[in-house]
Amino acid sequence: MKIFPTIKELQAHKTYYTLAVVLLIATLSKLSLAGVGLFAIHDEFRYQRAGELLQDASVHDYKSAVHRLFEAKGRPGEVLLKTVAIGLQTASAKLFGKSTYQSANAGSLFLFNFLIYLGVLYYLYRIAMLLLDHKEASLFAVLIYSTLTNSHLYLRHALPYDTSLWLLLAVLYQVLRLTASDAPNRPWTLFLNGALAFLSYLVYPGYVLLFLVVAFMLVFHKFELNRVKERAVKVLYFVAGSVACLAFFEALSRFAGTSYIERALYLSTTIKEGSFEESCRFLFTYLYVGEGITGSFLLLGFLATTVLV
């Protein structure tokens, strides 16, 4: 099996391989971010809930263990997935005689986050290929994303944003594939993706708009009037998967003596900071102020596309 390209291939696809090398360097440079930073942000307290879940489970107190999922202010999915990172971190603490949560022992968490980051880049490329059908343009899109500060800001932190984004991008990629005109009919794959989409919401509810983008693409991507019934069946399987995921976590919460739905509804009433008017200009302000040259480049590209289209 050939791994590296030949000289002729390099010459024929010079732009593609140049972009690939630059992206590889930009990605590997993120490894330099490993180090201190754990618990520097208040929202990282949920990571401790994952550790407490494993502690409760280790002494067979399963009701308390399950209850830990619902002590994270509406993010049980985050606690559940973070058990992987904290499990590795606990093991390394015992192996090297360190405290579980100290920054010097956060290598397992960084590795977990870095793998998620690679997953985000992978699915961005796959989605770009489906939409653009151009290798160089797709790779360039991923490279631009990798240069954004927000793309790697949380690598050293126990936060849910990248994990939720990774799940949603994976689902979006599958939805785009399964709604293509020549796509095979795989209803149970759509059911599973519906469950994964809602799991991403349980990891971080703040990406609800991206969840709606996935739903929009499910309904309208490559839509054909003569195949309305077939598309409706696909939508129903996707929705059924999301509802099944919600029902599963609600059942878990009832087992633990609480209710996820009730807690989530109450939590929504406590979000009163800021103004919705700010959301209309936040993206543009962030790209210009927060991302500098790269953000300005993206804004100009957005403006040019708007004018031309």
PDB file of C-alpha atoms in Angstrom:
ATOM      1  CA  MET A   1       0.000   0.000   0.000  1.00  0.00           C
ATOM      2  CA  LYS A   2       1.435   3.359  -1.065  1.00  0.00           C
ATOM      3  CA  ILE A   3       1.669   5.958   1.711  1.00  0.00           C
ATOM      4  CA  PHE A   4       3.733   8.798   0.249  1.00  0.00           C
ATOM      5  CA  PRO A   5       3.126  10.437  -3.169  1.00  0.00           C
ATOM      6  CA  THR A   6       5.601  10.047  -6.030  1.00  0.00           C
ATOM      7  CA  ILE A   7       7.603  12.955  -7.509  1.00  0.00           C
ATOM      8  CA  LYS A   8       5.253  13.083 -10.506  1.00  0.00           C
ATOM      9  CA  GLU A   9       2.220  13.238  -8.229  1.00  0.00           C
ATOM     10  CA  LEU A  10       3.815  16.031  -6.208  1.00  0.00           C
ATOM     11  CA  GLN A  11       4.486  18.031  -9.370  1.00  0.00           C
ATOM     12  CA  ALA A  12       0.997  17.405 -10.749  1.00  0.00           C
ATOM     13  CA  HIS A  13      -0.740  18.408  -7.525  1.00  0.00           C
ATOM     14  CA  LYS A  14       1.726  20.969  -6.180  1.00  0.00           C
ATOM     15  CA  THR A  15      -0.934  23.257  -4.673  1.00  0.00           C
ATOM     16  CA  TYR A  16      -2.725  20.432  -2.887  1.00  0.00           C
ATOM     17  CA  TYR A  17       0.397  19.005  -1.258  1.00  0.00           C
ATOM     18  CA  THR A  18       1.671  22.466  -0.335  1.00  0.00           C
ATOM     19  CA  LEU A  19      -1.596  23.164   1.468  1.00  0.00           C
ATOM     20  CA  ALA A  20      -1.431  19.725   3.087  1.00  0.00           C
ATOM     21  CA  VAL A  21       2.069  20.372   4.457  1.00  0.00           C
ATOM     22  CA  VAL A  22       1.111  23.809   5.783  1.00  0.00           C
ATOM     23  CA  LEU A  23      -2.000  22.329   7.427  1.00  0.00           C
ATOM     24  CA  LEU A  24       0.078  19.535   8.963  1.00  0.00           C
ATOM     25  CA  ILE A  25       2.546  22.048  10.419  1.00  0.00           C
ATOM     26  CA  ALA A  26      -0.287  24.253  11.699  1.00  0.00           C
ATOM     27  CA  THR A  27      -1.963  21.234  13.300  1.00  0.00           C
ATOM     28  CA  LEU A  28       1.156  19.827  14.938  1.00  0.00           C
ATOM     29  CA  SER A  29       2.022  23.268  16.279  1.00  0.00           C
ATOM     30  CA  LYS A  30      -1.084  23.000  18.496  1.00  0.00           C
ATOM     31  CA  LEU A  31       0.784  20.384  20.539  1.00  0.00           C
ATOM     32  CA  SER A  32       2.812  23.251  21.994  1.00  0.00           C
ATOM     33  CA  LEU A  33      -0.322  24.335  23.863  1.00  0.00           C
ATOM     34  CA  ALA A  34      -0.110  21.352  26.211  1.00  0.00           C
ATOM     35  CA  GLY A  35       0.532  22.444  29.777  1.00  0.00           C
ATOM     36  CA  VAL A  36      -1.107  24.556  32.442  1.00  0.00           C
ATOM     37  CA  GLY A  37      -4.625  25.891  32.063  1.00  0.00           C
ATOM     38  CA  LEU A  38      -6.956  23.263  33.496  1.00  0.00           C
ATOM     39  CA  PHE A  39      -9.736  24.814  35.646  1.00  0.00           C
ATOM     40  CA  ALA A  40      -8.761  28.345  34.644  1.00  0.00           C
ATOM     41  CA  ILE A  41     -12.338  28.762  33.387  1.00  0.00           C
ATOM     42  CA  HIS A  42     -15.303  28.425  35.759  1.00  0.00           C
ATOM     43  CA  ASP A  43     -17.369  26.145  33.475  1.00  0.00           C
ATOM     44  CA  GLU A  44     -14.738  23.420  33.797  1.00  0.00           C
ATOM     45  CA  PHE A  45     -16.315  22.336  37.088  1.00  0.00           C
ATOM     46  CA  ARG A  46     -18.380  19.836  35.083  1.00  0.00           C
ATOM     47  CA  TYR A  47     -15.212  17.836  34.477  1.00  0.00           C
ATOM     48  CA  GLN A  48     -15.139  17.001  38.171  1.00  0.00           C
ATOM     49  CA  ARG A  49     -18.642  15.567  37.870  1.00  0.00           C
ATOM     50  CA  ALA A  50     -17.248  13.015  35.423  1.00  0.00           C
ATOM     51  CA  GLY A  51     -14.587  12.043  37.979  1.00  0.00           C
ATOM     52  CA  GLU A  52     -17.195  11.786  40.720  1.00  0.00           C
ATOM     53  CA  LEU A  53     -19.314   9.591  38.448  1.00  0.00           C
ATOM     54  CA  LEU A  54     -16.454   7.126  38.077  1.00  0.00           C
ATOM     55  CA  GLN A  55     -15.789   7.208  41.832  1.00  0.00           C
ATOM     56  CA  ASP A  56     -19.432   6.427  42.613  1.00  0.00           C
ATOM     57  CA  ALA A  57     -19.507   3.657  40.017  1.00  0.00           C
ATOM     58  CA  SER A  58     -16.308   2.134  41.448  1.00  0.00           C
ATOM     59  CA  VAL A  59     -18.086   1.585  44.796  1.00  0.00           C
ATOM     60  CA  HIS A  60     -21.237   0.304  43.026  1.00  0.00           C
ATOM     61  CA  ASP A  61     -23.308   3.352  43.943  1.00  0.00           C
ATOM     62  CA  TYR A  62     -24.902   3.474  40.516  1.00  0.00           C
ATOM     63  CA  LYS A  63     -27.782   5.768  41.418  1.00  0.00           C
ATOM     64  CA  SER A  64     -25.386   8.468  42.624  1.00  0.00           C
ATOM     65  CA  ALA A  65     -23.179   7.849  39.598  1.00  0.00           C
ATOM     66  CA  VAL A  66     -26.069   8.438  37.202  1.00  0.00           C
ATOM     67  CA  HIS A  67     -27.156  11.485  39.195  1.00  0.00           C
ATOM     68  CA  ARG A  68     -23.759  13.085  38.500  1.00  0.00           C
ATOM     69  CA  LEU A  69     -24.772  13.327  34.836  1.00  0.00           C
ATOM     70  CA  PHE A  70     -27.510  15.757  35.757  1.00  0.00           C
ATOM     71  CA  GLU A  71     -25.457  17.963  38.071  1.00  0.00           C
ATOM     72  CA  ALA A  72     -23.815  19.752  35.136  1.00  0.00           C
ATOM     73  CA  LYS A  73     -26.530  22.340  34.405  1.00  0.00           C
ATOM     74  CA  GLY A  74     -28.138  20.704  31.390  1.00  0.00           C
ATOM     75  CA  ARG A  75     -25.070  18.983  29.915  1.00  0.00           C
ATOM     76  CA  PRO A  76     -25.254  15.264  30.804  1.00  0.00           C
ATOM     77  CA  GLY A  77     -23.656  14.329  27.501  1.00  0.00           C
ATOM     78  CA  GLU A  78     -20.547  16.302  28.379  1.00  0.00           C
ATOM     79  CA  VAL A  79     -20.149  14.502  31.703  1.00  0.00           C
ATOM     80  CA  LEU A  80     -20.684  11.115  30.048  1.00  0.00           C
ATOM     81  CA  LEU A  81     -18.077  11.605  27.309  1.00  0.00           C
ATOM     82  CA  LYS A  82     -15.573  13.242  29.644  1.00  0.00           C
ATOM     83  CA  THR A  83     -15.451  10.010  31.684  1.00  0.00           C
ATOM     84  CA  VAL A  84     -13.044   8.763  29.012  1.00  0.00           C
ATOM     85  CA  ALA A  85     -10.586  11.618  29.617  1.00  0.00           C
ATOM     86  CA  ILE A  86     -10.901  11.628  33.400  1.00  0.00           C
ATOM     87  CA  GLY A  87     -10.545   7.841  33.488  1.00  0.00           C
ATOM     88  CA  LEU A  88      -7.204   8.103  31.710  1.00  0.00           C
ATOM     89  CA  GLN A  89      -6.193  11.048  33.874  1.00  0.00           C
ATOM     90  CA  THR A  90      -7.014   9.149  37.063  1.00  0.00           C
ATOM     91  CA  ALA A  91      -4.955   6.189  35.867  1.00  0.00           C
ATOM     92  CA  SER A  92      -1.953   8.398  35.022  1.00  0.00           C
ATOM     93  CA  ALA A  93      -2.230  10.094  38.449  1.00  0.00           C
ATOM     94  CA  LYS A  94      -1.956   6.744  40.195  1.00  0.00           C
ATOM     95  CA  LEU A  95       0.828   5.593  37.894  1.00  0.00           C
ATOM     96  CA  PHE A  96       3.014   8.684  38.368  1.00  0.00           C
ATOM     97  CA  GLY A  97       1.963   9.618  41.905  1.00  0.00           C
ATOM     98  CA  LYS A  98       0.292  12.925  41.067  1.00  0.00           C
ATOM     99  CA  SER A  99      -2.966  14.616  41.988  1.00  0.00           C
ATOM    100  CA  THR A 100      -5.716  13.773  39.504  1.00  0.00           C
ATOM    101  CA  TYR A 101      -6.728  17.331  38.665  1.00  0.00           C
ATOM    102  CA  GLN A 102      -3.384  19.136  38.734  1.00  0.00           C
ATOM    103  CA  SER A 103      -2.264  20.721  35.464  1.00  0.00           C
ATOM    104  CA  ALA A 104       0.895  18.615  35.394  1.00  0.00           C
ATOM    105  CA  ASN A 105      -1.345  15.564  35.074  1.00  0.00           C
ATOM    106  CA  ALA A 106      -3.597  16.978  32.356  1.00  0.00           C
ATOM    107  CA  GLY A 107      -1.845  15.260  29.460  1.00  0.00           C
ATOM    108  CA  SER A 108      -4.665  12.728  29.023  1.00  0.00           C
ATOM    109  CA  LEU A 109      -7.237  15.489  28.761  1.00  0.00           C
ATOM    110  CA  PHE A 110      -5.113  17.376  26.226  1.00  0.00           C
ATOM    111  CA  LEU A 111      -4.726  14.203  24.149  1.00  0.00           C
ATOM    112  CA  PHE A 112      -8.502  13.648  24.309  1.00  0.00           C
ATOM    113  CA  ASN A 113      -9.134  17.225  23.164  1.00  0.00           C
ATOM    114  CA  PHE A 114      -6.488  17.035  20.441  1.00  0.00           C
ATOM    115  CA  LEU A 115      -8.054  13.891  18.970  1.00  0.00           C
ATOM    116  CA  ILE A 116     -11.428  15.656  18.975  1.00  0.00           C
ATOM    117  CA  TYR A 117      -9.753  18.611  17.223  1.00  0.00           C
ATOM    118  CA  LEU A 118      -8.404  16.270  14.536  1.00  0.00           C
ATOM    119  CA  GLY A 119     -11.914  14.852  14.165  1.00  0.00           C
ATOM    120  CA  VAL A 120     -13.297  18.349  13.603  1.00  0.00           C
ATOM    121  CA  LEU A 121     -10.701  19.021  10.891  1.00  0.00           C
ATOM    122  CA  TYR A 122     -11.452  15.673   9.242  1.00  0.00           C
ATOM    123  CA  TYR A 123     -15.187  16.247   9.007  1.00  0.00           C
ATOM    124  CA  LEU A 124     -14.745  19.840   7.866  1.00  0.00           C
ATOM    125  CA  TYR A 125     -12.681  18.513   4.973  1.00  0.00           C
ATOM    126  CA  ARG A 126     -15.202  15.784   4.130  1.00  0.00           C
ATOM    127  CA  ILE A 127     -18.100  18.261   4.220  1.00  0.00           C
ATOM    128  CA  ALA A 128     -16.171  20.763   2.096  1.00  0.00           C
ATOM    129  CA  MET A 129     -15.463  18.021  -0.459  1.00  0.00           C
ATOM    130  CA  LEU A 130     -19.154  17.170  -0.683  1.00  0.00           C
ATOM    131  CA  LEU A 131     -20.155  20.809  -1.135  1.00  0.00           C
ATOM    132  CA  LEU A 132     -17.248  22.117  -3.219  1.00  0.00           C
ATOM    133  CA  ASP A 133     -16.039  18.933  -4.958  1.00  0.00           C
ATOM    134  CA  HIS A 134     -12.568  20.460  -5.137  1.00  0.00           C
ATOM    135  CA  LYS A 135      -9.616  19.100  -3.143  1.00  0.00           C
ATOM    136  CA  GLU A 136      -7.551  22.281  -3.021  1.00  0.00           C
ATOM    137  CA  ALA A 137     -10.478  24.501  -2.065  1.00  0.00           C
ATOM    138  CA  SER A 138     -11.591  22.015   0.607  1.00  0.00           C
ATOM    139  CA  LEU A 139      -8.124  21.786   2.101  1.00  0.00           C
ATOM    140  CA  PHE A 140      -7.813  25.566   2.049  1.00  0.00           C
ATOM    141  CA  ALA A 141     -11.110  25.873   3.926  1.00  0.00           C
ATOM    142  CA  VAL A 142      -9.799  23.567   6.644  1.00  0.00           C
ATOM    143  CA  LEU A 143      -6.518  25.477   6.785  1.00  0.00           C
ATOM    144  CA  ILE A 144      -8.384  28.760   7.291  1.00  0.00           C
ATOM    145  CA  TYR A 145     -10.395  27.212  10.107  1.00  0.00           C
ATOM    146  CA  SER A 146      -7.258  25.852  11.782  1.00  0.00           C
ATOM    147  CA  THR A 147      -5.770  29.358  11.923  1.00  0.00           C
ATOM    148  CA  LEU A 148      -8.749  30.740  13.854  1.00  0.00           C
ATOM    149  CA  THR A 149      -8.020  31.270  17.535  1.00  0.00           C
ATOM    150  CA  ASN A 150     -11.384  29.829  18.503  1.00  0.00           C
ATOM    151  CA  SER A 151     -10.569  26.540  16.748  1.00  0.00           C
ATOM    152  CA  HIS A 152      -7.864  25.582  19.262  1.00  0.00           C
ATOM    153  CA  LEU A 153      -8.563  27.885  22.216  1.00  0.00           C
ATOM    154  CA  TYR A 154      -9.948  25.108  24.425  1.00  0.00           C
ATOM    155  CA  LEU A 155      -7.407  22.343  23.815  1.00  0.00           C
ATOM    156  CA  ARG A 156      -6.001  22.605  27.339  1.00  0.00           C
ATOM    157  CA  HIS A 157      -9.392  23.056  29.007  1.00  0.00           C
ATOM    158  CA  ALA A 158     -12.169  20.673  30.102  1.00  0.00           C
ATOM    159  CA  LEU A 159     -14.895  22.355  28.040  1.00  0.00           C
ATOM    160  CA  PRO A 160     -17.567  20.844  25.757  1.00  0.00           C
ATOM    161  CA  TYR A 161     -17.490  23.086  22.696  1.00  0.00           C
ATOM    162  CA  ASP A 162     -15.204  21.101  20.384  1.00  0.00           C
ATOM    163  CA  THR A 163     -16.757  17.745  21.330  1.00  0.00           C
ATOM    164  CA  SER A 164     -20.250  18.989  20.501  1.00  0.00           C
ATOM    165  CA  LEU A 165     -18.998  20.536  17.253  1.00  0.00           C
ATOM    166  CA  TRP A 166     -17.273  17.282  16.266  1.00  0.00           C
ATOM    167  CA  LEU A 167     -20.473  15.275  16.783  1.00  0.00           C
ATOM    168  CA  LEU A 168     -22.582  17.765  14.824  1.00  0.00           C
ATOM    169  CA  LEU A 169     -20.118  17.898  11.924  1.00  0.00           C
ATOM    170  CA  ALA A 170     -20.050  14.088  11.812  1.00  0.00           C
ATOM    171  CA  VAL A 171     -23.853  14.060  11.651  1.00  0.00           C
ATOM    172  CA  LEU A 172     -23.940  16.841   9.043  1.00  0.00           C
ATOM    173  CA  TYR A 173     -21.512  14.878   6.856  1.00  0.00           C
ATOM    174  CA  GLN A 174     -23.686  11.753   7.071  1.00  0.00           C
ATOM    175  CA  VAL A 175     -26.857  13.755   6.375  1.00  0.00           C
ATOM    176  CA  LEU A 176     -25.314  15.292   3.251  1.00  0.00           C
ATOM    177  CA  ARG A 177     -24.287  11.836   2.057  1.00  0.00           C
ATOM    178  CA  LEU A 178     -27.592  10.143   2.847  1.00  0.00           C
ATOM    179  CA  THR A 179     -29.703  12.830   1.173  1.00  0.00           C
ATOM    180  CA  ALA A 180     -27.809  12.822  -2.116  1.00  0.00           C
ATOM    181  CA  SER A 181     -29.834  11.774  -5.169  1.00  0.00           C
ATOM    182  CA  ASP A 182     -27.998   8.474  -5.586  1.00  0.00           C
ATOM    183  CA  ALA A 183     -27.698   7.706  -1.853  1.00  0.00           C
ATOM    184  CA  PRO A 184     -28.826   4.255  -0.663  1.00  0.00           C
ATOM    185  CA  ASN A 185     -31.825   4.105   1.641  1.00  0.00           C
ATOM    186  CA  ARG A 186     -30.390   3.589   5.153  1.00  0.00           C
ATOM    187  CA  PRO A 187     -33.097   4.558   7.640  1.00  0.00           C
ATOM    188  CA  TRP A 188     -31.385   3.110  10.694  1.00  0.00           C
ATOM    189  CA  THR A 189     -28.227   5.055   9.909  1.00  0.00           C
ATOM    190  CA  LEU A 190     -30.361   8.191   9.970  1.00  0.00           C
ATOM    191  CA  PHE A 191     -31.890   7.028  13.260  1.00  0.00           C
ATOM    192  CA  LEU A 192     -28.404   6.683  14.755  1.00  0.00           C
ATOM    193  CA  ASN A 193     -27.386  10.097  13.422  1.00  0.00           C
ATOM    194  CA  GLY A 194     -30.513  11.634  14.913  1.00  0.00           C
ATOM    195  CA  ALA A 195     -29.489  10.201  18.284  1.00  0.00           C
ATOM    196  CA  LEU A 196     -25.919  11.513  17.862  1.00  0.00           C
ATOM    197  CA  ALA A 197     -27.239  14.964  16.903  1.00  0.00           C
ATOM    198  CA  PHE A 198     -29.257  15.174  20.101  1.00  0.00           C
ATOM    199  CA  LEU A 199     -26.305  13.823  22.078  1.00  0.00           C
ATOM    200  CA  SER A 200     -24.303  16.790  20.777  1.00  0.00           C
ATOM    201  CA  TYR A 201     -27.038  19.038  22.183  1.00  0.00           C
ATOM    202  CA  LEU A 202     -26.704  17.256  25.527  1.00  0.00           C
ATOM    203  CA  VAL A 203     -22.962  17.923  25.393  1.00  0.00           C
ATOM    204  CA  TYR A 204     -23.427  21.636  24.717  1.00  0.00           C
ATOM    205  CA  PRO A 205     -26.872  23.191  24.108  1.00  0.00           C
ATOM    206  CA  GLY A 206     -25.300  26.381  22.781  1.00  0.00           C
ATOM    207  CA  TYR A 207     -24.890  24.851  19.309  1.00  0.00           C
ATOM    208  CA  VAL A 208     -28.650  24.535  18.851  1.00  0.00           C
ATOM    209  CA  LEU A 209     -28.469  26.712  15.713  1.00  0.00           C
ATOM    210  CA  LEU A 210     -26.005  24.298  14.112  1.00  0.00           C
ATOM    211  CA  PHE A 211     -28.388  21.494  15.098  1.00  0.00           C
ATOM    212  CA  LEU A 212     -31.080  23.357  13.137  1.00  0.00           C
ATOM    213  CA  VAL A 213     -28.697  23.682  10.168  1.00  0.00           C
ATOM    214  CA  VAL A 214     -28.356  19.892  10.175  1.00  0.00           C
ATOM    215  CA  ALA A 215     -32.156  19.562  10.274  1.00  0.00           C
ATOM    216  CA  PHE A 216     -32.496  22.082   7.416  1.00  0.00           C
ATOM    217  CA  MET A 217     -30.026  20.152   5.248  1.00  0.00           C
ATOM    218  CA  LEU A 218     -31.829  16.920   6.045  1.00  0.00           C
ATOM    219  CA  VAL A 219     -35.055  18.348   4.638  1.00  0.00           C
ATOM    220  CA  PHE A 220     -33.810  20.464   1.708  1.00  0.00           C
ATOM    221  CA  HIS A 221     -30.437  19.106   0.541  1.00  0.00           C
ATOM    222  CA  LYS A 222     -30.893  17.705  -2.996  1.00  0.00           C
ATOM    223  CA  PHE A 223     -34.654  17.886  -2.472  1.00  0.00           C
ATOM    224  CA  GLU A 224     -36.776  16.445  -5.301  1.00  0.00           C
ATOM    225  CA  LEU A 225     -40.547  16.887  -5.508  1.00  0.00           C
ATOM    226  CA  ASN A 226     -41.065  13.406  -6.935  1.00  0.00           C
ATOM    227  CA  ARG A 227     -39.368  11.858  -3.864  1.00  0.00           C
ATOM    228  CA  VAL A 228     -41.179  13.708  -1.090  1.00  0.00           C
ATOM    229  CA  LYS A 229     -42.380  10.521   0.603  1.00  0.00           C
ATOM    230  CA  GLU A 230     -38.877   9.042   0.656  1.00  0.00           C
ATOM    231  CA  ARG A 231     -37.440  12.250   2.144  1.00  0.00           C
ATOM    232  CA  ALA A 232     -40.231  12.375   4.754  1.00  0.00           C
ATOM    233  CA  VAL A 233     -39.344   8.842   5.887  1.00  0.00           C
ATOM    234  CA  LYS A 234     -35.695   9.880   6.277  1.00  0.00           C
ATOM    235  CA  VAL A 235     -36.709  12.888   8.357  1.00  0.00           C
ATOM    236  CA  LEU A 236     -38.949  10.733  10.560  1.00  0.00           C
ATOM    237  CA  TYR A 237     -36.140   8.254  11.280  1.00  0.00           C
ATOM    238  CA  PHE A 238     -33.792  11.117  12.159  1.00  0.00           C
ATOM    239  CA  VAL A 239     -36.367  12.706  14.480  1.00  0.00           C
ATOM    240  CA  ALA A 240     -37.094   9.305  16.026  1.00  0.00           C
ATOM    241  CA  GLY A 241     -33.387   8.923  16.823  1.00  0.00           C
ATOM    242  CA  SER A 242     -33.294  12.317  18.530  1.00  0.00           C
ATOM    243  CA  VAL A 243     -36.422  11.548  20.529  1.00  0.00           C
ATOM    244  CA  ALA A 244     -35.018   8.151  21.527  1.00  0.00           C
ATOM    245  CA  CYS A 245     -31.838   9.829  22.813  1.00  0.00           C
ATOM    246  CA  LEU A 246     -33.907  12.327  24.805  1.00  0.00           C
ATOM    247  CA  ALA A 247     -36.081   9.521  26.197  1.00  0.00           C
ATOM    248  CA  PHE A 248     -33.001   7.515  27.203  1.00  0.00           C
ATOM    249  CA  PHE A 249     -31.478  10.390  29.186  1.00  0.00           C
ATOM    250  CA  GLU A 250     -34.837  11.264  30.704  1.00  0.00           C
ATOM    251  CA  ALA A 251     -35.166   7.635  31.841  1.00  0.00           C
ATOM    252  CA  LEU A 252     -31.664   7.802  33.319  1.00  0.00           C
ATOM    253  CA  SER A 253     -32.528  10.977  35.191  1.00  0.00           C
ATOM    254  CA  ARG A 254     -35.716   9.401  36.556  1.00  0.00           C
ATOM    255  CA  PHE A 255     -33.647   6.462  37.784  1.00  0.00           C
ATOM    256  CA  ALA A 256     -31.455   8.968  39.631  1.00  0.00           C
ATOM    257  CA  GLY A 257     -34.481  10.661  41.181  1.00  0.00           C
ATOM    258  CA  THR A 258     -34.638  13.769  39.029  1.00  0.00           C
ATOM    259  CA  SER A 259     -35.845  14.877  35.574  1.00  0.00           C
ATOM    260  CA  TYR A 260     -33.594  16.101  32.776  1.00  0.00           C
ATOM    261  CA  ILE A 261     -36.486  17.764  30.942  1.00  0.00           C
ATOM    262  CA  GLU A 262     -37.632  19.675  34.023  1.00  0.00           C
ATOM    263  CA  ARG A 263     -34.092  20.804  34.797  1.00  0.00           C
ATOM    264  CA  ALA A 264     -33.481  21.882  31.205  1.00  0.00           C
ATOM    265  CA  LEU A 265     -36.696  23.879  31.080  1.00  0.00           C
ATOM    266  CA  TYR A 266     -35.856  25.590  34.369  1.00  0.00           C
ATOM    267  CA  LEU A 267     -32.310  26.318  33.216  1.00  0.00           C
ATOM    268  CA  SER A 268     -33.606  28.114  30.124  1.00  0.00           C
ATOM    269  CA  THR A 269     -35.425  30.607  32.366  1.00  0.00           C
ATOM    270  CA  THR A 270     -32.204  31.506  34.205  1.00  0.00           C
ATOM    271  CA  ILE A 271     -30.317  32.654  31.081  1.00  0.00           C
ATOM    272  CA  LYS A 272     -30.863  36.403  31.298  1.00  0.00           C
ATOM    273  CA  GLU A 273     -27.425  37.912  30.687  1.00  0.00           C
ATOM    274  CA  GLY A 274     -26.744  39.913  27.565  1.00  0.00           C
ATOM    275  CA  SER A 275     -29.071  40.955  24.766  1.00  0.00           C
ATOM    276  CA  PHE A 276     -30.266  39.061  21.700  1.00  0.00           C
ATOM    277  CA  GLU A 277     -29.523  42.208  19.701  1.00  0.00           C
ATOM    278  CA  GLU A 278     -25.829  41.550  20.300  1.00  0.00           C
ATOM    279  CA  SER A 279     -26.074  38.221  18.472  1.00  0.00           C
ATOM    280  CA  CYS A 280     -26.757  40.023  15.190  1.00  0.00           C
ATOM    281  CA  ARG A 281     -23.369  41.725  15.192  1.00  0.00           C
ATOM    282  CA  PHE A 282     -21.301  39.362  17.346  1.00  0.00           C
ATOM    283  CA  LEU A 283     -19.920  37.207  14.508  1.00  0.00           C
ATOM    284  CA  PHE A 284     -18.711  40.201  12.520  1.00  0.00           C
ATOM    285  CA  THR A 285     -17.252  41.931  15.580  1.00  0.00           C
ATOM    286  CA  TYR A 286     -15.530  38.725  16.721  1.00  0.00           C
ATOM    287  CA  LEU A 287     -13.966  38.024  13.322  1.00  0.00           C
ATOM    288  CA  TYR A 288     -12.672  41.588  12.982  1.00  0.00           C
ATOM    289  CA  VAL A 289     -11.492  42.128  16.570  1.00  0.00           C
ATOM    290  CA  GLY A 290     -10.728  38.589  17.725  1.00  0.00           C
ATOM    291  CA  GLU A 291      -9.228  37.028  14.615  1.00  0.00           C
ATOM    292  CA  GLY A 292      -7.477  40.016  13.064  1.00  0.00           C
ATOM    293  CA  ILE A 293      -6.156  39.410   9.534  1.00  0.00           C
ATOM    294  CA  THR A 294      -7.754  35.985   9.131  1.00  0.00           C
ATOM    295  CA  GLY A 295     -11.114  37.273  10.338  1.00  0.00           C
ATOM    296  CA  SER A 296     -10.929  40.287   8.039  1.00  0.00           C
ATOM    297  CA  PHE A 297     -10.129  37.974   5.142  1.00  0.00           C
ATOM    298  CA  LEU A 298     -13.225  35.893   5.919  1.00  0.00           C
ATOM    299  CA  LEU A 299     -15.409  38.991   6.215  1.00  0.00           C
ATOM    300  CA  LEU A 300     -14.205  40.245   2.826  1.00  0.00           C
ATOM    301  CA  GLY A 301     -14.890  36.808   1.343  1.00  0.00           C
ATOM    302  CA  PHE A 302     -18.388  36.810   2.841  1.00  0.00           C
ATOM    303  CA  LEU A 303     -19.042  40.316   1.497  1.00  0.00           C
ATOM    304  CA  ALA A 304     -17.743  39.432  -1.962  1.00  0.00           C
ATOM    305  CA  THR A 305     -19.851  36.247  -2.073  1.00  0.00           C
ATOM    306  CA  THR A 306     -22.960  38.157  -0.977  1.00  0.00           C
ATOM    307  CA  VAL A 307     -22.467  40.785  -3.706  1.00  0.00           C
ATOM    308  CA  LEU A 308     -21.686  38.273  -6.461  1.00  0.00           C
ATOM    309  CA  VAL A 309     -24.492  35.865  -5.581  1.00  0.00           C
TER     310      VAL A 309
END
